[in-house]
Amino acid sequence: MVHYHVKAIDLQAHLYEVNLHISQPASTLRVSLPVWIPGSYLVREFSRHVLRIEARQGATKRTLTCVDKATWEVSGLDEHQPLVLTYQVYAFDASVRTAWLDAQRGFFNGTSLCLRVEGRTHEPHELQVMSPDPSWTLATGLQAHKTNAKGFGIYRAADYDELVDCPVEMGPHWRGEFKAGGISHELVVSGAAPSFDGVRLLGDVQRICEAQIRFWHGRGKPPFKRYVFMLRVVDEGYGGLEHRNSTALIAARRDLPQTGHAEMTEGYITLLGLFSHEYFHTWNVKRLKPAEFAAYDYSRENYTQMLWFFEGFTSYYDDLFLWRAGLIDTAQYLKLLARTWHLLQQTPGRHVQSVAQSSFDAWVKYYRSDENTPNSTVSYYGKGSLIAACLDFTLRGRGQGSLDEVMHLLWQHSKGGAITEADVLMALQQVSGRSFAKEIKAWVHGTKELPFLELIQELGVQVHRLPTTCSQRLGLRVQDLKIKAVLKGSYAQKLGLSAHDEILAVNGWRLKKLEDWDLYASQARQVQVLVARDQQLITLTGPARAPSMLDVGAVQFTYKNLRSAS
Ligand code: ZN
């Protein structure tokens, strides 16, 4: 048995203390901490927050040797005596990927706190968590073994994979429960304002869960016995991480529904989309998964070319399920689709990188975005979801089935397990009666434009071009007047504007907002732009207007008789 005893020893210093008990250790034993957490494809080297590690057998201190940045070795052990490792972990990262501890709340993933005992990962693992504060409760997807009414005590996992796939959330929570598909679902929220309408959120999330369980299993049962949503709300923040029977989410406080306000705000649609996305992952990536993820290697990057399917298709279905569950209407749904399309159009990197490559490169590109990201990369989320849409529209438009049938077939064939791109091709062929090899090659492995607008029009949707905004015409991404990115091939790039420049004036006129650019530049033959670059004032000169390949505004979709089935 491998047993972890976790205690918050210093809330102000953000420190957990972990006692790791290993029964019957081998004479030489290695322990290591993962360098990444499944679902977030970046080497994060969690061991950098491990402090004061020591080893004992009874009263005898044992010597630990560092083998590499994340691995320790103890040798000369007595195999009849349990080995106890004691160490501290600094926890002050507000994201869902690592660990947090302060006087208000605690949260951790096993990948941050639980050293992996090499050679023993397939054994049952126990996690014992002590309560730091009598007002706190604990939530986790782990199975309770011996716990008190507040949820503190001992939990059990079948193996190390399950242990680290069940994050733990602690604090004074808002808590609610509902049943979907006969399964108990828990929702815990920390950090909400008193105006938070928990009952509304609970009801809306329940509709999403019911629709998704019906989608995968009809009247059958989902492949988990209970499910836990752990939502942390903050002033600014957005994100989530999927797990086998739980998810950790982070969202903006103002996006929560408020008591007495029944309207469906954009922020609330975004929040429900996040719930829908992570819940869909319970099937698509946690069970149906890339063959490369059949057994995770926690010590290094785990490459796959298939995130366009696992993240992209999940992104297609997340909003679709808001529509199918009746939470948003057709016009609201089409607005979300139009936004995804427009975002891709504003990404010159779509002509540089395919989504298969973008998936493979996630470890060095997607999770390490910088000012050149829009020019050199494409999002496997955004383009991946549009590929799903193109496949679905093609199948439905020609009466050859639907993407739903493809997903069901993949689930049945793999028995909810590992798949490859060949399996996706096979399922498409089986559903439609023809090969989709050409489409997958062009859309997934190519960098040409997707036929999304043509296909959506075939379904009876009308496409309208909206007027371009100033930043779109210039080819800039700005925050206030600070340039975040200059898009490749744009007017702004030809003018010599650079990321990190602050735009001060145009043609001698002080600029307060970018939209005023045309006010001072549109009638002039020349434009002079004054920018601050590394504290130096620089004047850039060029023609007042230059043709730009990025001169593309947003689109709006309207419909009369939509032929897409819900
Ligand atoms: Zn995702």
Coordinates of C-alpha atoms and ligand atoms in Angstrom, one line a residue:
M1 CA 0.0 0.0 0.0
V2 CA 1.1 3.5 -0.8
H3 CA -0.4 6.1 1.6
Y4 CA -0.1 9.9 1.5
H5 CA -1.0 12.0 4.5
V6 CA -1.5 15.6 3.5
K7 CA -1.6 18.5 6.0
A8 CA -1.7 22.2 5.5
I9 CA 1.1 23.2 7.9
D10 CA 1.4 26.9 7.1
L11 CA -1.5 28.7 5.4
Q12 CA 0.4 32.1 5.4
A13 CA 3.5 30.5 3.8
H14 CA 1.3 28.4 1.4
L15 CA 2.8 25.1 2.5
Y16 CA 1.5 21.6 2.6
E17 CA 3.4 18.8 4.4
V18 CA 3.1 15.4 2.9
N19 CA 4.0 12.1 4.7
L20 CA 4.4 9.3 2.2
H21 CA 4.2 5.8 3.7
I22 CA 5.5 3.0 1.6
S23 CA 5.0 -0.5 3.0
Q24 CA 7.6 -3.2 2.2
P25 CA 9.9 -1.0 0.2
A26 CA 12.5 -2.6 -2.2
S27 CA 16.1 -2.3 -0.9
T28 CA 16.6 0.5 -3.5
L29 CA 13.6 2.7 -4.3
R30 CA 13.0 5.7 -6.6
V31 CA 10.3 8.3 -6.3
S32 CA 9.5 11.0 -8.8
L33 CA 7.1 13.9 -9.3
P34 CA 5.4 14.3 -12.7
V35 CA 6.7 17.1 -14.9
W36 CA 3.2 17.7 -16.5
I37 CA -0.4 17.2 -15.8
P38 CA -2.6 15.3 -18.4
G39 CA -4.9 17.7 -20.2
S40 CA -2.4 20.6 -20.1
Y41 CA 0.4 20.0 -22.6
L42 CA 3.4 21.8 -21.1
V43 CA 6.3 20.6 -19.1
R44 CA 5.8 22.5 -15.8
E45 CA 8.4 20.7 -13.6
F46 CA 6.2 20.6 -10.5
S47 CA 9.2 19.4 -8.4
R48 CA 10.5 23.0 -8.3
H49 CA 8.0 23.6 -5.4
V50 CA 9.1 20.5 -3.3
L51 CA 11.1 21.5 -0.2
R52 CA 12.9 19.8 2.7
I53 CA 12.4 16.2 1.6
E54 CA 13.7 13.5 4.0
A55 CA 13.4 9.7 4.4
R56 CA 13.1 7.6 7.5
Q57 CA 12.6 3.9 8.5
G58 CA 11.4 3.9 12.1
A59 CA 13.9 6.1 13.9
T60 CA 16.6 5.7 11.3
K61 CA 17.2 8.5 8.8
R62 CA 17.8 7.3 5.2
T63 CA 19.9 9.2 2.6
L64 CA 18.0 10.5 -0.4
T65 CA 20.0 11.1 -3.6
C66 CA 18.7 13.4 -6.4
V67 CA 18.8 11.4 -9.7
D68 CA 17.4 14.1 -11.9
K69 CA 15.3 17.3 -11.5
A70 CA 12.2 15.3 -10.5
T71 CA 13.5 11.9 -9.1
W72 CA 15.0 10.9 -5.8
E73 CA 16.5 7.5 -4.8
V74 CA 16.8 5.9 -1.4
S75 CA 19.0 2.8 -1.0
G76 CA 20.1 0.4 1.7
L77 CA 16.5 -0.1 2.9
D78 CA 15.2 -2.7 5.3
E79 CA 12.4 -4.4 3.3
H80 CA 10.4 -5.4 6.4
Q81 CA 10.0 -1.8 7.6
P82 CA 7.8 0.9 6.0
L83 CA 9.6 3.8 4.5
V84 CA 8.3 7.3 5.3
L85 CA 9.2 10.2 3.1
T86 CA 8.3 13.7 4.5
Y87 CA 8.4 16.8 2.4
Q88 CA 6.8 20.2 1.9
V89 CA 5.1 21.6 -1.2
Y90 CA 4.8 25.3 -1.8
A91 CA 1.3 25.9 -3.3
F92 CA 0.5 29.4 -4.6
D93 CA -0.7 28.9 -8.2
A94 CA -4.3 30.0 -8.7
S95 CA -4.7 27.9 -11.9
V96 CA -6.4 24.5 -12.1
R97 CA -3.2 22.8 -13.0
T98 CA -1.1 22.8 -9.8
A99 CA -1.8 23.6 -6.1
W100 CA -3.0 26.4 -3.9
L101 CA -3.1 27.1 -0.2
D102 CA -4.0 30.2 1.8
A103 CA -6.3 31.1 4.7
Q104 CA -9.3 31.1 2.4
R105 CA -9.0 28.0 0.4
G106 CA -6.9 24.9 -0.5
F107 CA -6.7 23.0 -3.8
F108 CA -4.3 20.5 -5.2
N109 CA -3.7 18.0 -8.0
G110 CA -1.9 14.8 -7.1
T111 CA 0.7 15.6 -9.8
S112 CA 1.9 18.5 -7.6
L113 CA 1.8 16.8 -4.1
C114 CA 2.0 13.0 -4.6
L115 CA 5.4 11.5 -5.4
R116 CA 5.1 8.5 -7.6
V117 CA 6.7 5.4 -6.2
E118 CA 8.4 3.7 -9.2
G119 CA 7.4 0.0 -9.6
R120 CA 4.4 0.5 -7.3
T121 CA 2.1 2.7 -9.4
H122 CA -0.4 -0.1 -10.1
E123 CA -1.1 -0.8 -6.4
P124 CA -4.0 0.8 -4.5
H125 CA -3.1 4.3 -3.3
E126 CA -4.6 6.0 -0.2
L127 CA -4.9 9.8 0.4
Q128 CA -5.6 11.1 3.8
V129 CA -6.3 14.8 4.1
M130 CA -6.5 16.7 7.4
S131 CA -8.8 19.7 7.8
P132 CA -7.0 23.1 8.2
D133 CA -10.2 24.9 9.4
P134 CA -13.5 23.7 11.0
S135 CA -15.6 25.7 8.5
W136 CA -14.0 24.1 5.4
T137 CA -15.4 21.2 3.5
L138 CA -13.6 18.9 1.0
A139 CA -14.6 17.9 -2.5
T140 CA -13.0 15.3 -4.8
G141 CA -13.8 12.6 -7.3
L142 CA -11.9 10.1 -5.3
Q143 CA -13.8 7.3 -3.5
A144 CA -14.2 8.0 0.2
H145 CA -12.8 5.2 2.5
K146 CA -13.1 6.8 6.0
T147 CA -14.2 10.4 6.0
N148 CA -16.1 12.8 8.3
A149 CA -19.2 14.8 7.5
K150 CA -17.1 17.6 6.0
G151 CA -15.3 15.2 3.6
F152 CA -11.9 15.1 5.4
G153 CA -10.3 11.7 6.1
I154 CA -9.1 8.8 3.9
Y155 CA -9.8 8.3 0.2
R156 CA -8.8 5.4 -2.0
A157 CA -7.6 5.1 -5.6
A158 CA -7.1 1.9 -7.6
D159 CA -3.7 3.1 -8.8
Y160 CA -1.5 6.2 -9.2
D161 CA -3.2 7.3 -12.4
E162 CA -6.6 7.5 -10.6
L163 CA -5.0 9.3 -7.6
V164 CA -3.6 12.1 -9.8
D165 CA -6.7 12.3 -11.9
C166 CA -8.8 13.4 -8.9
P167 CA -8.0 16.9 -7.7
V168 CA -9.0 18.0 -4.2
E169 CA -10.8 21.2 -3.4
M170 CA -11.1 22.5 0.2
G171 CA -12.7 25.6 1.7
P172 CA -15.9 27.2 2.8
H173 CA -18.0 26.2 -0.3
W174 CA -21.4 26.8 -1.8
R175 CA -22.5 23.3 -2.5
G176 CA -25.3 21.8 -4.6
E177 CA -26.3 18.4 -6.0
F178 CA -28.4 17.0 -8.8
K179 CA -29.0 13.7 -10.6
A180 CA -28.4 13.3 -14.3
G181 CA -28.9 9.9 -16.0
G182 CA -29.5 8.5 -12.5
I183 CA -26.0 9.6 -11.4
S184 CA -25.3 11.9 -8.5
H185 CA -23.5 15.1 -9.6
E186 CA -22.0 17.5 -7.0
L187 CA -21.2 21.2 -7.6
V188 CA -18.9 23.1 -5.2
V189 CA -18.2 26.8 -5.7
S190 CA -15.6 28.9 -3.9
G191 CA -15.2 32.6 -4.1
A192 CA -18.7 33.6 -5.2
A193 CA -20.3 36.9 -4.3
P194 CA -23.5 36.8 -2.2
S195 CA -25.6 37.6 -5.3
F196 CA -24.7 34.2 -6.9
D197 CA -27.8 32.3 -8.0
G198 CA -26.6 28.7 -7.4
V199 CA -29.9 27.2 -8.0
R200 CA -30.0 28.5 -11.5
L201 CA -26.5 27.3 -12.3
L202 CA -27.3 23.9 -10.9
G203 CA -30.4 23.6 -13.0
D204 CA -28.7 24.7 -16.2
V205 CA -25.6 22.4 -15.7
Q206 CA -28.0 19.5 -15.0
R207 CA -29.6 20.0 -18.5
I208 CA -26.2 19.9 -20.1
C209 CA -25.2 16.7 -18.3
E210 CA -28.5 15.0 -19.1
A211 CA -28.2 15.9 -22.8
Q212 CA -24.6 14.6 -23.0
I213 CA -25.4 11.3 -21.1
R214 CA -28.3 10.8 -23.6
F215 CA -26.0 11.5 -26.5
W216 CA -23.4 8.9 -25.5
H217 CA -25.6 6.2 -23.9
G218 CA -29.3 6.8 -24.7
R219 CA -31.1 5.5 -21.6
G220 CA -28.0 3.6 -20.5
K221 CA -25.6 4.6 -17.6
P222 CA -22.5 6.7 -18.0
P223 CA -19.1 5.1 -17.2
F224 CA -18.8 6.8 -13.8
K225 CA -20.6 6.4 -10.5
R226 CA -20.5 10.0 -9.4
Y227 CA -19.3 13.3 -10.8
V228 CA -17.9 16.5 -9.1
F229 CA -17.7 20.0 -10.6
M230 CA -15.2 22.2 -8.6
L231 CA -15.6 25.9 -9.6
R232 CA -13.3 28.6 -8.3
V233 CA -14.5 32.1 -9.2
V234 CA -12.1 35.1 -9.2
D235 CA -12.1 38.6 -10.5
E236 CA -10.6 37.7 -13.8
G237 CA -9.9 34.2 -15.0
Y238 CA -11.1 31.4 -17.3
G239 CA -10.1 27.8 -17.7
G240 CA -10.7 24.2 -16.8
L241 CA -9.1 20.8 -16.6
E242 CA -10.9 17.6 -17.4
H243 CA -10.7 14.5 -15.2
R244 CA -12.3 11.0 -15.3
N245 CA -15.2 11.9 -12.9
S246 CA -14.6 15.5 -12.0
T247 CA -13.4 18.8 -13.3
A248 CA -11.7 21.9 -11.8
L249 CA -12.9 25.1 -13.3
I250 CA -11.9 28.8 -12.9
A251 CA -14.2 31.6 -14.1
A252 CA -14.8 35.3 -13.6
R253 CA -17.1 36.2 -10.7
R254 CA -19.2 38.5 -12.9
D255 CA -20.0 35.6 -15.3
L256 CA -22.0 33.7 -12.6
P257 CA -25.8 34.1 -12.7
Q258 CA -27.2 36.5 -10.2
T259 CA -30.3 36.2 -8.1
G260 CA -33.1 38.3 -9.6
H261 CA -31.5 38.5 -13.1
A262 CA -32.9 35.9 -15.5
E263 CA -31.2 37.1 -18.7
M264 CA -28.6 35.0 -20.6
T265 CA -25.6 37.2 -20.6
E266 CA -22.6 36.5 -22.9
G267 CA -20.5 35.9 -19.8
Y268 CA -22.9 33.3 -18.5
I269 CA -23.0 31.6 -21.9
T270 CA -19.2 31.4 -21.8
L271 CA -19.3 29.9 -18.3
L272 CA -21.9 27.2 -19.4
G273 CA -19.8 26.5 -22.4
L274 CA -16.9 25.8 -20.1
F275 CA -19.0 23.4 -18.0
S276 CA -20.2 21.7 -21.2
H277 CA -16.6 21.5 -22.6
E278 CA -15.1 19.8 -19.6
Y279 CA -18.0 17.5 -19.1
F280 CA -17.8 16.3 -22.8
H281 CA -14.1 15.5 -22.1
T282 CA -15.3 12.8 -19.6
W283 CA -15.9 10.8 -22.8
N284 CA -13.8 12.5 -25.4
V285 CA -10.1 12.4 -24.2
K286 CA -10.5 10.8 -20.7
R287 CA -11.9 7.5 -22.2
L288 CA -11.9 7.9 -26.0
K289 CA -8.3 9.0 -26.2
P290 CA -5.3 9.3 -28.5
A291 CA -3.5 5.9 -28.7
E292 CA -0.4 7.8 -27.5
F293 CA -2.2 8.5 -24.2
A294 CA -3.1 4.9 -23.5
A295 CA -0.4 5.0 -20.7
Y296 CA 0.8 8.4 -19.7
D297 CA 4.6 9.0 -19.3
Y298 CA 4.7 11.5 -16.5
S299 CA 8.4 12.2 -16.9
R300 CA 8.3 13.9 -20.4
E301 CA 6.3 15.3 -23.2
N302 CA 3.6 12.9 -24.6
Y303 CA 3.2 13.8 -28.2
T304 CA 0.0 13.3 -30.3
Q305 CA -1.2 14.8 -33.6
M306 CA -4.8 14.4 -32.6
L307 CA -5.7 17.3 -30.3
W308 CA -7.7 18.7 -33.3
F309 CA -10.1 15.8 -32.6
F310 CA -10.0 15.7 -28.8
E311 CA -10.0 19.4 -28.1
G312 CA -11.5 20.6 -31.4
F313 CA -14.4 18.2 -31.6
T314 CA -15.0 18.8 -27.8
S315 CA -15.1 22.6 -28.6
Y316 CA -17.7 21.9 -31.4
Y317 CA -19.9 19.9 -29.1
D318 CA -19.6 22.2 -26.1
D319 CA -21.7 25.1 -27.6
L320 CA -23.8 22.7 -29.6
F321 CA -25.0 21.1 -26.3
L322 CA -26.0 24.5 -25.0
W323 CA -28.3 24.8 -28.0
R324 CA -29.5 21.2 -27.8
A325 CA -30.3 21.6 -24.1
G326 CA -32.4 24.6 -24.9
L327 CA -30.1 27.0 -23.0
I328 CA -29.4 29.2 -26.0
D329 CA -31.5 29.8 -29.1
T330 CA -30.5 29.3 -32.7
A331 CA -29.5 33.0 -33.2
Q332 CA -27.2 32.8 -30.1
Y333 CA -25.7 29.5 -31.3
L334 CA -25.0 30.9 -34.8
K335 CA -23.3 33.9 -33.2
L336 CA -20.9 31.6 -31.4
L337 CA -20.1 29.8 -34.6
A338 CA -19.5 33.1 -36.5
R339 CA -17.1 34.2 -33.7
T340 CA -15.1 31.0 -34.0
W341 CA -14.9 31.4 -37.8
H342 CA -13.9 35.1 -37.5
L343 CA -11.2 34.3 -35.0
L344 CA -9.6 31.8 -37.4
Q345 CA -9.8 34.4 -40.2
Q346 CA -7.8 36.8 -38.0
T347 CA -5.0 34.2 -37.6
P348 CA -2.5 34.4 -40.4
G349 CA -0.8 31.3 -38.8
R350 CA -3.6 29.1 -40.3
H351 CA -1.6 29.3 -43.6
V352 CA 1.6 28.3 -41.8
Q353 CA 0.7 25.4 -39.5
S354 CA -1.8 22.5 -39.9
V355 CA -3.9 21.5 -36.8
A356 CA -2.1 18.1 -36.8
Q357 CA 1.2 20.0 -36.4
S358 CA -0.3 22.5 -34.0
S359 CA -1.3 19.5 -31.8
F360 CA 2.1 17.9 -31.9
D361 CA 3.8 21.3 -31.2
A362 CA 1.4 22.2 -28.3
W363 CA 4.2 21.6 -25.8
V364 CA 6.4 24.4 -27.3
K365 CA 3.8 26.6 -29.1
Y366 CA 0.2 26.6 -27.9
Y367 CA 1.1 26.7 -24.2
R368 CA 3.9 29.2 -24.8
S369 CA 2.1 31.9 -26.8
D370 CA 3.8 35.2 -27.6
E371 CA 3.4 38.1 -29.9
N372 CA 4.2 36.0 -33.0
T373 CA 1.6 33.2 -32.1
P374 CA -1.2 34.5 -34.4
N375 CA 1.3 34.6 -37.3
S376 CA 3.0 31.2 -36.8
T377 CA 0.4 28.9 -35.3
V378 CA -3.3 27.8 -35.5
S379 CA -5.4 26.8 -32.6
Y380 CA -6.4 23.1 -32.6
Y381 CA -9.4 24.2 -30.5
G382 CA -10.8 26.8 -33.0
K383 CA -9.9 25.2 -36.3
G384 CA -10.6 21.8 -34.9
S385 CA -14.1 22.8 -34.0
L386 CA -14.6 24.2 -37.5
I387 CA -13.4 20.9 -39.0
A388 CA -16.0 19.1 -36.9
A389 CA -18.6 21.6 -38.2
C390 CA -17.4 21.1 -41.8
L391 CA -17.7 17.3 -41.4
D392 CA -21.1 17.5 -39.7
F393 CA -22.5 19.9 -42.3
T394 CA -21.2 17.8 -45.2
L395 CA -22.7 14.6 -43.8
R396 CA -26.1 16.2 -42.9
G397 CA -26.2 18.4 -46.0
R398 CA -25.9 15.3 -48.2
G399 CA -28.1 13.1 -46.2
Q400 CA -25.2 10.8 -45.4
G401 CA -25.6 10.7 -41.6
S402 CA -24.1 13.0 -39.0
L403 CA -21.0 13.6 -36.9
D404 CA -23.0 12.2 -33.9
E405 CA -23.1 8.8 -35.6
V406 CA -19.3 9.0 -36.2
M407 CA -18.7 9.7 -32.5
H408 CA -21.0 6.9 -31.4
L409 CA -19.3 4.4 -33.8
L410 CA -15.9 5.4 -32.5
W411 CA -17.1 4.9 -28.9
Q412 CA -18.4 1.4 -29.8
H413 CA -15.5 0.2 -31.8
S414 CA -12.8 1.3 -29.3
K415 CA -15.1 0.3 -26.3
G416 CA -14.5 3.8 -25.0
G417 CA -10.7 3.6 -25.4
A418 CA -7.7 4.5 -27.5
I419 CA -8.2 5.6 -31.2
T420 CA -6.0 6.8 -34.1
E421 CA -6.7 9.0 -37.1
A422 CA -7.3 5.8 -39.1
D423 CA -10.2 4.9 -36.8
V424 CA -11.8 8.4 -37.4
L425 CA -11.4 7.8 -41.2
M426 CA -12.9 4.4 -40.9
A427 CA -15.9 5.7 -38.8
L428 CA -16.5 8.5 -41.3
Q429 CA -16.5 6.0 -44.2
Q430 CA -18.8 3.6 -42.4
V431 CA -21.4 6.3 -41.6
S432 CA -21.3 8.0 -45.0
G433 CA -20.5 5.1 -47.3
R434 CA -17.6 7.0 -48.8
S435 CA -14.0 8.0 -48.0
F436 CA -13.2 11.3 -46.3
A437 CA -9.5 10.8 -46.8
K438 CA -9.3 13.8 -49.1
E439 CA -11.1 16.1 -46.6
I440 CA -9.0 15.0 -43.6
K441 CA -5.8 15.4 -45.6
A442 CA -6.7 18.9 -46.7
W443 CA -8.4 20.1 -43.5
V444 CA -6.3 18.4 -40.8
H445 CA -2.9 18.2 -42.5
G446 CA -3.2 21.2 -44.8
T447 CA -3.2 24.9 -44.4
K448 CA -5.7 26.0 -47.0
E449 CA -9.0 27.7 -46.2
L450 CA -11.8 25.5 -44.8
P451 CA -15.0 25.4 -46.9
F452 CA -17.0 26.4 -43.8
L453 CA -19.0 29.3 -45.3
E454 CA -20.0 27.3 -48.3
L455 CA -21.1 24.4 -46.2
I456 CA -23.1 26.4 -43.7
Q457 CA -24.9 28.1 -46.5
E458 CA -25.9 24.7 -48.0
L459 CA -27.8 24.2 -44.7
G460 CA -29.9 27.3 -45.3
V461 CA -27.9 29.8 -43.3
Q462 CA -27.3 33.2 -44.8
V463 CA -23.8 34.8 -44.4
H464 CA -23.5 38.5 -44.0
R465 CA -20.2 40.4 -43.9
L466 CA -20.0 42.9 -41.0
P467 CA -18.1 46.2 -41.3
T468 CA -14.5 45.9 -40.3
T469 CA -13.2 47.5 -37.1
C470 CA -10.2 49.7 -37.1
S471 CA -7.9 47.0 -35.5
Q472 CA -9.0 44.5 -38.2
R473 CA -8.2 47.0 -41.0
L474 CA -4.8 47.8 -39.5
G475 CA -4.0 44.2 -38.7
L476 CA -3.3 44.8 -35.0
R477 CA -4.1 43.3 -31.7
V478 CA -4.0 46.0 -29.1
Q479 CA -4.8 46.5 -25.4
D480 CA -5.6 50.1 -24.9
L481 CA -3.0 51.5 -27.3
K482 CA -0.3 49.0 -26.5
I483 CA 0.3 46.6 -29.4
K484 CA 0.1 43.0 -28.4
A485 CA 0.6 41.6 -31.9
V486 CA 1.1 42.8 -35.5
L487 CA -0.5 40.4 -38.0
K488 CA 1.7 39.1 -40.8
G489 CA 1.1 40.8 -44.2
S490 CA -1.0 43.6 -42.6
Y491 CA -1.0 47.4 -43.2
A492 CA 0.3 47.9 -39.7
Q493 CA 3.3 45.6 -40.4
K494 CA 4.1 47.5 -43.6
L495 CA 4.0 50.7 -41.7
G496 CA 6.7 49.4 -39.4
L497 CA 4.6 49.0 -36.2
S498 CA 5.9 46.4 -33.8
A499 CA 4.6 44.4 -30.9
H500 CA 5.1 46.3 -27.5
D501 CA 4.9 49.7 -29.3
E502 CA 2.5 52.2 -27.7
I503 CA 0.7 54.3 -30.3
L504 CA 0.7 58.0 -29.2
A505 CA -0.4 60.1 -32.2
V506 CA -1.5 60.0 -35.8
N507 CA -0.7 62.9 -38.2
G508 CA 0.0 65.1 -35.2
W509 CA -3.2 64.3 -33.3
R510 CA -3.0 62.6 -29.9
L511 CA -4.8 59.3 -30.1
K512 CA -6.9 58.2 -27.1
K513 CA -8.4 55.1 -28.7
L514 CA -7.6 53.2 -31.8
E515 CA -11.0 53.7 -33.4
D516 CA -10.1 57.4 -33.9
W517 CA -7.3 56.5 -36.3
D518 CA -9.5 57.1 -39.4
L519 CA -10.6 60.4 -38.0
Y520 CA -7.0 61.7 -38.5
A521 CA -5.7 59.5 -41.3
S522 CA -8.5 58.8 -43.7
Q523 CA -8.3 62.0 -45.8
A524 CA -4.5 62.4 -45.8
R525 CA -2.2 61.0 -48.5
Q526 CA 0.5 60.2 -46.0
V527 CA 0.3 59.0 -42.4
Q528 CA 2.7 59.7 -39.7
V529 CA 2.4 57.6 -36.6
L530 CA 4.2 58.5 -33.3
V531 CA 5.0 55.6 -31.1
A532 CA 6.8 55.0 -27.9
R533 CA 9.3 52.1 -28.2
D534 CA 11.5 51.2 -25.3
Q535 CA 11.0 54.8 -24.0
Q536 CA 12.1 56.3 -27.3
L537 CA 9.7 58.4 -29.5
I538 CA 9.7 57.1 -33.0
T539 CA 7.8 58.4 -36.1
L540 CA 6.7 56.0 -38.7
T541 CA 5.7 57.2 -42.1
G542 CA 3.7 55.5 -44.9
P543 CA 0.8 55.8 -47.3
A544 CA -2.4 56.6 -45.5
R545 CA -4.1 53.4 -46.8
A546 CA -2.5 50.3 -48.1
P547 CA -4.2 47.2 -49.4
S548 CA -4.2 44.5 -46.7
M549 CA -4.8 40.8 -47.1
L550 CA -6.3 40.9 -43.6
D551 CA -9.1 43.3 -44.6
V552 CA -11.7 40.8 -43.3
G553 CA -14.5 41.8 -41.0
A554 CA -16.6 39.6 -38.8
V555 CA -19.5 37.6 -40.3
Q556 CA -23.0 37.3 -39.1
F557 CA -25.2 34.2 -39.8
T558 CA -29.0 34.4 -40.2
Y559 CA -31.4 31.7 -41.1
K560 CA -35.0 31.0 -42.2
N561 CA -35.2 27.3 -42.4
L562 CA -32.2 25.7 -40.8
R563 CA -31.6 22.2 -42.0
S564 CA -29.2 21.1 -39.2
A565 CA -30.9 18.7 -36.8
S566 CA -30.5 19.2 -33.1
Ligands
ZN1 ZN -10.5 20.9 -23.6

